[in-house]
Short mmCIF file of C-alpha atoms in Angstrom, two decimals:
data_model
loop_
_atom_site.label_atom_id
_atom_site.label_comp_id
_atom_site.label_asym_id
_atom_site.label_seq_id
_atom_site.Cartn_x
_atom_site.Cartn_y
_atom_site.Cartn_z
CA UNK O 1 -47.28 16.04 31.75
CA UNK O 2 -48.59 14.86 35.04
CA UNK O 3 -52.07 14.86 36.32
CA UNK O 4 -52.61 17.10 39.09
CA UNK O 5 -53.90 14.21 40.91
CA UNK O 6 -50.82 12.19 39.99
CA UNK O 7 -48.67 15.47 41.13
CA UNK O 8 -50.58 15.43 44.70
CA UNK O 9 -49.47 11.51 44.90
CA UNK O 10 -45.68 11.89 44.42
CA UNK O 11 -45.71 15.00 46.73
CA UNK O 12 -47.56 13.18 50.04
CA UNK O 13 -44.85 10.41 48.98
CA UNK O 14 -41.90 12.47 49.33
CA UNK O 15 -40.42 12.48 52.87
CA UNK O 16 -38.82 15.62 53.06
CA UNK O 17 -40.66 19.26 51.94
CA UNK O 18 -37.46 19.85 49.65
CA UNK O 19 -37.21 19.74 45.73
CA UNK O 20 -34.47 16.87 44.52
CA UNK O 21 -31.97 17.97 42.65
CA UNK O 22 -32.63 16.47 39.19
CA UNK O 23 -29.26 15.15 37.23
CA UNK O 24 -29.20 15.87 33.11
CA UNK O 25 -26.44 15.35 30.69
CA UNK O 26 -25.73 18.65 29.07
CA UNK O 27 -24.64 17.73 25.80
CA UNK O 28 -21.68 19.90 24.23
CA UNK O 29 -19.79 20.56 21.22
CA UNK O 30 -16.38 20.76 22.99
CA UNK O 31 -14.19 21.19 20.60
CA UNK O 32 -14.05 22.45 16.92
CA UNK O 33 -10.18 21.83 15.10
CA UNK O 34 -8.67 22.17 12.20
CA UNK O 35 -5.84 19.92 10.87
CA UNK O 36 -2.71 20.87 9.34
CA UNK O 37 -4.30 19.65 6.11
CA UNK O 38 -7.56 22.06 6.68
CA UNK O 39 -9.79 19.02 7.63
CA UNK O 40 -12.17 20.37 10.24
CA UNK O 41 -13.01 17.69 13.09
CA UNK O 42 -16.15 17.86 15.69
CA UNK O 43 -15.95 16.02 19.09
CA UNK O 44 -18.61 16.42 21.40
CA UNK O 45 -18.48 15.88 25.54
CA UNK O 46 -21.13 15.34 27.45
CA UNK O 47 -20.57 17.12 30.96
CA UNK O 48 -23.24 16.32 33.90
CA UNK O 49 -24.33 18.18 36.94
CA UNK O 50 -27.30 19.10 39.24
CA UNK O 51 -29.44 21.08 37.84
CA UNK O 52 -32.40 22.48 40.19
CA UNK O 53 -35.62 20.98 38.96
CA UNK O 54 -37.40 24.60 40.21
CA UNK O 55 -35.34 25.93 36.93
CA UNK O 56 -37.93 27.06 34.40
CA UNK O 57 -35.96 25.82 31.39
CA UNK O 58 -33.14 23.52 30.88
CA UNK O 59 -30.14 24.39 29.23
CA UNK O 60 -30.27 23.77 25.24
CA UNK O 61 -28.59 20.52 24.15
CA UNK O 62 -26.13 20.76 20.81
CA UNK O 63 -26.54 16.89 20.27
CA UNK O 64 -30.02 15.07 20.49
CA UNK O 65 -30.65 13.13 23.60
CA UNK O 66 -32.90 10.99 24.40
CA UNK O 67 -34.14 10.64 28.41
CA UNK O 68 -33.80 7.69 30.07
CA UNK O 69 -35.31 6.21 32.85
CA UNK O 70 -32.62 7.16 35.24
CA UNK O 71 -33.21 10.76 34.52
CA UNK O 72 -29.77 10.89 32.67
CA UNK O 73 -29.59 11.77 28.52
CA UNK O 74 -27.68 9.66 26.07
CA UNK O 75 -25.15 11.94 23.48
CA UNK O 76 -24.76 10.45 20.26
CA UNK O 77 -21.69 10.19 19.13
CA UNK O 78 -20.28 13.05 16.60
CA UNK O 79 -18.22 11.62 13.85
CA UNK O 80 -15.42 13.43 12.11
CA UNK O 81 -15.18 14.21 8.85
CA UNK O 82 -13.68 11.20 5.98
CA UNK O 83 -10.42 12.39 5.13
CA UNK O 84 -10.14 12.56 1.38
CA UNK O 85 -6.70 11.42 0.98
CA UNK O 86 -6.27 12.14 -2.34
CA UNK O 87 -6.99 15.61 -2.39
CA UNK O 88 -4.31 15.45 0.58
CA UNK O 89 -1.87 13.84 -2.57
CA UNK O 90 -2.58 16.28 -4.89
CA UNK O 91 -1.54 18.76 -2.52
CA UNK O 92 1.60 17.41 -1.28
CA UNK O 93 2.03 17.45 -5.32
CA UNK O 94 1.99 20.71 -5.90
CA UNK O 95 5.82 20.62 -4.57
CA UNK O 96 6.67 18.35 -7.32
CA UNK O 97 7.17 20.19 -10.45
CA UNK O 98 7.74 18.06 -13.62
CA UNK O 99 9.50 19.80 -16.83
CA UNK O 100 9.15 19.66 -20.50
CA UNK O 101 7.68 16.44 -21.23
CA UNK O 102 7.88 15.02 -18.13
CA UNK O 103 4.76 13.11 -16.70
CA UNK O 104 4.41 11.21 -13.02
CA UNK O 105 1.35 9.17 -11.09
CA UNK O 106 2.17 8.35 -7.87
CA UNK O 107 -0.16 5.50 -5.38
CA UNK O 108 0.53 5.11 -2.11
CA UNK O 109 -1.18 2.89 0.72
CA UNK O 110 -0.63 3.40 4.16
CA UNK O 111 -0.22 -0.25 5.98
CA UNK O 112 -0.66 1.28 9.84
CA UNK O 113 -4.23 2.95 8.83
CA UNK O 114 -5.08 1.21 5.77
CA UNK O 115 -5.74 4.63 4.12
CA UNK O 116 -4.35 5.16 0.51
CA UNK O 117 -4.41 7.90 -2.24
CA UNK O 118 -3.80 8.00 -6.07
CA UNK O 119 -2.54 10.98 -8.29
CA UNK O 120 -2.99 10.53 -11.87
CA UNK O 121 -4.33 7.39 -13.53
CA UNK O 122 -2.68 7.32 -16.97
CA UNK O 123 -1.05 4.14 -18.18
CA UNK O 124 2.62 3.90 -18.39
CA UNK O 125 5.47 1.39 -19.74
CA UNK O 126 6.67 -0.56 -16.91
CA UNK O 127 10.37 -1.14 -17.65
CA UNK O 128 11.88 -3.43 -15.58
CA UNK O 129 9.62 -2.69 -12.64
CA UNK O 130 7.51 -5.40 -14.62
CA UNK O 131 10.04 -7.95 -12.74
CA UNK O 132 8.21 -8.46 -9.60
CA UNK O 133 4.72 -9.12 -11.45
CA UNK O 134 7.44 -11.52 -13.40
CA UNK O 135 8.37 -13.51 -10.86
CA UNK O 136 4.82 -12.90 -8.16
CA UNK O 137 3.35 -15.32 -11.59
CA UNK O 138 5.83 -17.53 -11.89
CA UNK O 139 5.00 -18.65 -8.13
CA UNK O 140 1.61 -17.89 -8.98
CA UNK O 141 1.32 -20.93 -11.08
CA UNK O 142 3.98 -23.14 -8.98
CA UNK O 143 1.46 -22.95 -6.45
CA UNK O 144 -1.07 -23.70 -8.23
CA UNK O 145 0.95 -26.41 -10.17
CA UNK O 146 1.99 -28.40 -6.24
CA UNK O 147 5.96 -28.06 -7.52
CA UNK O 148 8.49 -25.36 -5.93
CA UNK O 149 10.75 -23.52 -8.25
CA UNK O 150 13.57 -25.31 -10.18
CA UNK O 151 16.98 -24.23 -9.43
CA UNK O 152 17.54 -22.62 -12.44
CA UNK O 153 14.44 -20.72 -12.05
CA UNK O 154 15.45 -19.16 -8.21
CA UNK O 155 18.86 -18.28 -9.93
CA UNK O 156 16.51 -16.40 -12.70
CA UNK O 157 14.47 -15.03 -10.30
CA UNK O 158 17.48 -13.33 -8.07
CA UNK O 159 19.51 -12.06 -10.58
CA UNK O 160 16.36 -10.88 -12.19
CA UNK O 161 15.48 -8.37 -8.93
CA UNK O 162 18.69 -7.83 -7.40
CA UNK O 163 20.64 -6.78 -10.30
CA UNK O 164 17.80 -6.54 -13.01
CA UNK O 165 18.70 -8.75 -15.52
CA UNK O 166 17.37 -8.54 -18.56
CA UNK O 167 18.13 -12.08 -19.55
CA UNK O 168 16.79 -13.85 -16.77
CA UNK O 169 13.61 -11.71 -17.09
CA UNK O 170 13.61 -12.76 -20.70
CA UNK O 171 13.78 -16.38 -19.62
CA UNK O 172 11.18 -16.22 -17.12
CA UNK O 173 8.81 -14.45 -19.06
CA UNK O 174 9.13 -17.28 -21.80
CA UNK O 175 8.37 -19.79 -18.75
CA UNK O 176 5.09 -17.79 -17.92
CA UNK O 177 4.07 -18.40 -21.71
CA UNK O 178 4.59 -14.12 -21.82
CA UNK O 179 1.95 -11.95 -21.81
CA UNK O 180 -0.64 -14.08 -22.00
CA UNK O 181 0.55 -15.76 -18.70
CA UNK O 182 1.44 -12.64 -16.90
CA UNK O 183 -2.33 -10.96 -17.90
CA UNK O 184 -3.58 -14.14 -16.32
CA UNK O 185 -1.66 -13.87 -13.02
CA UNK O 186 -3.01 -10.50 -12.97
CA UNK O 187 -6.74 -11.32 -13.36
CA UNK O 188 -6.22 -13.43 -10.38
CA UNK O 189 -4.27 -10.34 -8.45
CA UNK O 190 -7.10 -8.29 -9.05
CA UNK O 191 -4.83 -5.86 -11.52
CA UNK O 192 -7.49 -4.19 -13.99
CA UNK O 193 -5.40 -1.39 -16.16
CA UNK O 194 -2.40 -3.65 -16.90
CA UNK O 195 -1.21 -5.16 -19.97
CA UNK O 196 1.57 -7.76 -20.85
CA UNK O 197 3.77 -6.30 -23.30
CA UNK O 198 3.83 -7.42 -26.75
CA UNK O 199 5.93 -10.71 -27.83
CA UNK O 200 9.28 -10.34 -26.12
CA UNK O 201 8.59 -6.93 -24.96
CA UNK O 202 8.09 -7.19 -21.76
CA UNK O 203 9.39 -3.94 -20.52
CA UNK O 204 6.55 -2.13 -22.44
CA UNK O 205 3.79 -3.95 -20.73
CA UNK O 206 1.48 -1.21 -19.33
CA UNK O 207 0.18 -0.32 -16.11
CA UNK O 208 -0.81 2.69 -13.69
CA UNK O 209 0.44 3.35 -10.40
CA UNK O 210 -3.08 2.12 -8.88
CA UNK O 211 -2.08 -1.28 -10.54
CA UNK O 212 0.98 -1.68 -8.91
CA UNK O 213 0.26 -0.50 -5.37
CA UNK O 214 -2.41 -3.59 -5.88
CA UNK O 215 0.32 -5.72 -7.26
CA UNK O 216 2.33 -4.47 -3.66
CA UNK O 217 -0.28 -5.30 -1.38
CA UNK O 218 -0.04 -8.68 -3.02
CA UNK O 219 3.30 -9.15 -2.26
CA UNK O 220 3.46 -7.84 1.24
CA UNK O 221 -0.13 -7.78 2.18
CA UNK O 222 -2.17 -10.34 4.42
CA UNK O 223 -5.25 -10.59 1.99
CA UNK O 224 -2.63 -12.18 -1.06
CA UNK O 225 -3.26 -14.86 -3.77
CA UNK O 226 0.46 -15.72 -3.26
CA UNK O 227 1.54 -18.19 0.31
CA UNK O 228 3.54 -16.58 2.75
CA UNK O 229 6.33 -18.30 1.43
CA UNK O 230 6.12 -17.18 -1.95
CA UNK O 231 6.02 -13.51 -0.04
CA UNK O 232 8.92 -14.46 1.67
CA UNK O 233 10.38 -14.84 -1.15
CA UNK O 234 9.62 -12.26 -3.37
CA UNK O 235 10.26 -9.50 -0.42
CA UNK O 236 13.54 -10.94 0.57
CA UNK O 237 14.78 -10.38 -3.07
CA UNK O 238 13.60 -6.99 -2.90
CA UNK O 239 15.41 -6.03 0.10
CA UNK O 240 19.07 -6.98 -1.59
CA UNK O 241 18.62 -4.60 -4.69
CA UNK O 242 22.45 -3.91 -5.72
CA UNK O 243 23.69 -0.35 -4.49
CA UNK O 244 23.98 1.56 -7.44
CA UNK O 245 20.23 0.90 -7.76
CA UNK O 246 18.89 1.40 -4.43
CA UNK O 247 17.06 4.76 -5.67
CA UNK O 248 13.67 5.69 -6.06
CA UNK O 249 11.10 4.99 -3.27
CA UNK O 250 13.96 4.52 -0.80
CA UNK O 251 13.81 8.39 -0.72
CA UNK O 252 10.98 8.28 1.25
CA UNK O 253 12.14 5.59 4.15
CA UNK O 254 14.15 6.08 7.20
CA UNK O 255 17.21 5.05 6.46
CA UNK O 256 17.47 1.89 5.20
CA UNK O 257 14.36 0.95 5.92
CA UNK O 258 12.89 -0.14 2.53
CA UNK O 259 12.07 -3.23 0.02
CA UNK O 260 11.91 -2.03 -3.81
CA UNK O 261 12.62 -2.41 -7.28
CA UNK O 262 13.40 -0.01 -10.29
CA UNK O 263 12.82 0.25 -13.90
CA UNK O 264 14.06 2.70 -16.47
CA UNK O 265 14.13 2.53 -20.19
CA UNK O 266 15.39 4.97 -22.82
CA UNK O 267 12.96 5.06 -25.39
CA UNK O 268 13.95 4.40 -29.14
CA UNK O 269 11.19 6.53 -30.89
CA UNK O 270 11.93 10.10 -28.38
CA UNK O 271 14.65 9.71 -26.66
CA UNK O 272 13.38 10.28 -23.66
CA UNK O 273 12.97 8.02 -20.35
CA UNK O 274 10.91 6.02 -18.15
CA UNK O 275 11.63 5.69 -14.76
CA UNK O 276 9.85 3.84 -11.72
CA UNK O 277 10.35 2.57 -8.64
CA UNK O 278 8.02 0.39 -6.40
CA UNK O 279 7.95 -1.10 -2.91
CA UNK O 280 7.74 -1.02 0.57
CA UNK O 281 8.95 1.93 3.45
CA UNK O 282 8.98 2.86 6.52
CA UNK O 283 8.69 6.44 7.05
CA UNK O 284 10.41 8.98 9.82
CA UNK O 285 6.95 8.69 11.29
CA UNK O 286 7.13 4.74 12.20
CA UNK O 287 4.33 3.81 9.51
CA UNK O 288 4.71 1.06 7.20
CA UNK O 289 3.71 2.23 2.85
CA UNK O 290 3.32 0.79 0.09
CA UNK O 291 4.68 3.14 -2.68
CA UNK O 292 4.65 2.96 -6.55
CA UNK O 293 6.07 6.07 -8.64
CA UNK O 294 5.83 5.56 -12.46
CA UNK O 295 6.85 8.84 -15.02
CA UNK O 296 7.76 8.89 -18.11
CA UNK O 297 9.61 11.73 -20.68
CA UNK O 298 12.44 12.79 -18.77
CA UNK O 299 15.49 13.88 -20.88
CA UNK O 300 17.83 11.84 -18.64
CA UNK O 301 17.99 8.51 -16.47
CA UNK O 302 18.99 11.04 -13.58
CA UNK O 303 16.73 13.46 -13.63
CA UNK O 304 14.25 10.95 -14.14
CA UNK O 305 15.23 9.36 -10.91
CA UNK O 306 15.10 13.02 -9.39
CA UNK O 307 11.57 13.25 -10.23
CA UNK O 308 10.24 9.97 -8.67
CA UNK O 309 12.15 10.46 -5.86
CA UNK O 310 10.65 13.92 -5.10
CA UNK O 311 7.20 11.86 -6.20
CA UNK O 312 8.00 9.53 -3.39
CA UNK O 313 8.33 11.72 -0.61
CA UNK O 314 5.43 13.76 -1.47
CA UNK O 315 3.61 10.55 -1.29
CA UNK O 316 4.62 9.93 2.18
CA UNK O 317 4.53 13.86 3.07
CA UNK O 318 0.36 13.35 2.22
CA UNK O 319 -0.31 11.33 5.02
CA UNK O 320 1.76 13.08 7.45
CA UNK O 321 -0.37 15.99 6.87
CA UNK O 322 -3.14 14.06 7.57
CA UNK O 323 -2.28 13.67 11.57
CA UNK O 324 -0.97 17.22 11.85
CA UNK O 325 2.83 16.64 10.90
CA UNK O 326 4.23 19.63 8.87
CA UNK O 327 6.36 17.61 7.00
CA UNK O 328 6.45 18.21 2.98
CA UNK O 329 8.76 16.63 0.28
CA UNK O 330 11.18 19.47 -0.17
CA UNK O 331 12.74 17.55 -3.57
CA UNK O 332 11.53 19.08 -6.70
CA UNK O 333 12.30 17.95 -10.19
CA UNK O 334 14.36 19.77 -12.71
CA UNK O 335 14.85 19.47 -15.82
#
C-alpha cells in the first residue's frame, strides 16, 4: 500500500483531476464440456476491460494471476483432463459379446495422435499371424549380416504372407535357427510377453495383443529396428493378402484401405479355434491404426472371424468416441 506521502506525489503529478481507468484481465472459466465418452474438459478465457479504479473491489478471478507491471494479469493455462483410452476400449467392448469358450484381447494404436489402448493381456497362440515376426527377423539379421535376401528366401517370404504358406514359413523359420532366433529378434523389437513356439511349432508361439501392436509399430512405425526398406518390404506383402483371406482387421478400414495378415488354427486337443488378424487401417474418420485382434475357443473358423472382426471395429469405435463421434462397432459375435 502506498504512503500517504507517496499518494500526494502521484496526485500533484497527474495532469488532469480525473481517475484513469485501470485495465485487469478477468480471468474465466468459459466453458465446462462433456465428451461423448463422459470425459469432462475445462478451458478458461481471459476477457479484459476497464474497470474504474474508484471500484471498491475487483471482480474475483477463477484462475490465479499474477500482476504485472503493465497493470494487466497473466491466466494460467487450464489443462484438460488425460483421456484414459483404455477405459474408452473397454467400453466400446461391451458391444462385443463372446460365447461359450470364446476369449478376445484387442490393442490398438492410433498413428494421427499417438494414443493407444489395450483390452485384455492374456497370452495367446499366434497361428500364422506369427508370419510377419517370421519374416520382420529374417531381415532383422540380413541387416545386421550386410547381405539382402536370397531369391529363394523373397519367394519364401511372399508366398509365406500373401497366401500363408505353411511350408515356406516352415523353411524360414529353420533359416532363423526357430525359436531361439525369432525370441532374439524380439528382444531387439522390444516384444516382452512373446514366445517362439516349441521345435517346429511355430504356430503355437505365444504372444498378447500388446506384443503385436509393438511388433506393428515396428513394421510401419518411424522409431523401427528394421530400414525403411525392410518396411517396404514387409508392408508391401501385407497389402496383397489373397482375397479369400482379406478378413479380420480390414473390418475396421474404409474400404480398401488396409495392410494385414491372418492366422487361424483348429486346435487338436478341443477342437476349437484360434483366430487373429493384425495390421494397419485407415478408418472412416481419416486416421491411420495399428490394430491386432487375437481370440481363441471359437467353435468355428467363421465365427471366429466374426468375433475379431466385431473386436476390430470396436477398437477403432474407442477412439472415435474420444473426439465426440458416435460411432460404435455394431458387429457382435455369435456363437
Amino acid at each position: 500500500m502506498e504512503s500517504s506521502r507517496a499518494a500526494r506525489r502521484s496526485h500533484r503529478a497527474r495532469p488532469s483531476g480525473r481517475r484513469p481507468l485501470l485495465h485487469i484481465a478477468l480471468a474465466t472459466v468459459a466453458v465446462v464440456g462433456v465428451t461423448a465418452a463422459g470425459t469432462v474438459y475445462v478451458k478458461a478465457q481471459a476477457h479484459s476491460g476497464p474497470v474504474s479504479s474508484s471500484s471498491s473491489k475487483a471482480p474475483a478471478a477463477s484462475a490465479s494471476a499474477s500482476a504485472s507491471g503493465s497493470g494487466e494479469a497473466a491466466v494460467e493455462p487450464v489443462a484438460e483432463p488425460t483421456v484414459d483410452y483404455d477405459a474408452l476400449l473397454a467400453g466400446s467392448m461391451k458391444s462385443v459379446i463372446p460365447t461359450g469358450d470364446q476369449k478376445v484381447s484387442v490393442a490398438v494404436l492410433d498413428l494421427t495422435s499417438g494414443e493407444s489402448a489395450a483390452y485384455g493381456s492374456a497370452a495367446f497362440d499366434t497361428a500364422s499371424i506369427v508370419k510377419v515376426d517370421i519374416l520382420a527377423a529374417l531381415l532383422l539379421q540380413a541387416q545386421d549380416a550386410g547381405r539382402q535376401l536370397t531369391a529363394t528366401e523373397k519367394s519364401y517370404a511372399t508366398t509365406m504372407i500373401e497366401n500363408s504358406d505353411n511350408d515356406s514359413a516352415t523353411a524360414l523359420w529353420n533359416i532363423i535357427g526357430t525359436a531361439d532366433g525369432l525370441d532374439a529378434a524380439n528382444k531387439t523389437f522390444g516384444l516382452t510377453g512373446t514366445t517362439g513356439g516349441d521345435g517346429p511349432l511355430w504356430g503355437l508361439t505365444q504372444t498378447t495383443a500388446a506384443d503385436q501392436l509393438t511388433l506393428l509399430q515396428q513394421v510401419f512405425g518411424d522409431d523401427s529396428k528394421l530400414s525403411s526398406a525392410s518396411k517396404s518390404y514387409i508392408q508391401g506383402l501385407m497389402g496383397q493378402i489373397e482375397a479369400d483371406q482379406q478378413w479380420g482387421v480390414s473390418a475396421a478400414a474404409d474400404g480398401s484401405k488396409w495392410r494385414l495378415k491372418n492366422g487361424w488354427l483348429a486346435r487338436s486337443t478341443t477342437g476349437l479355434w484360434d483366430v487373429n488378424s493384425i495390421g494397419r487401417v485407415t478408418g472412416t474418420d481419416g486416421d491411420e491404426y495399428l490394430i491386432a485382434v487375437l481370440s481363441k475357443g471359437s467353435t468355428t473358423q467363421t465365427k471366429g472371424i466374426t468375433l475379431i472382426e466385431a473386436a476390430a471395429k470396436a477398437g477403432v469405435a474407442a477412439f472415435g468416441k474420444s473426439s465426440g463421434s458416435s460411432t460404435a462397432a455394431s458387429a457382435t459375435a455369435t456363437d
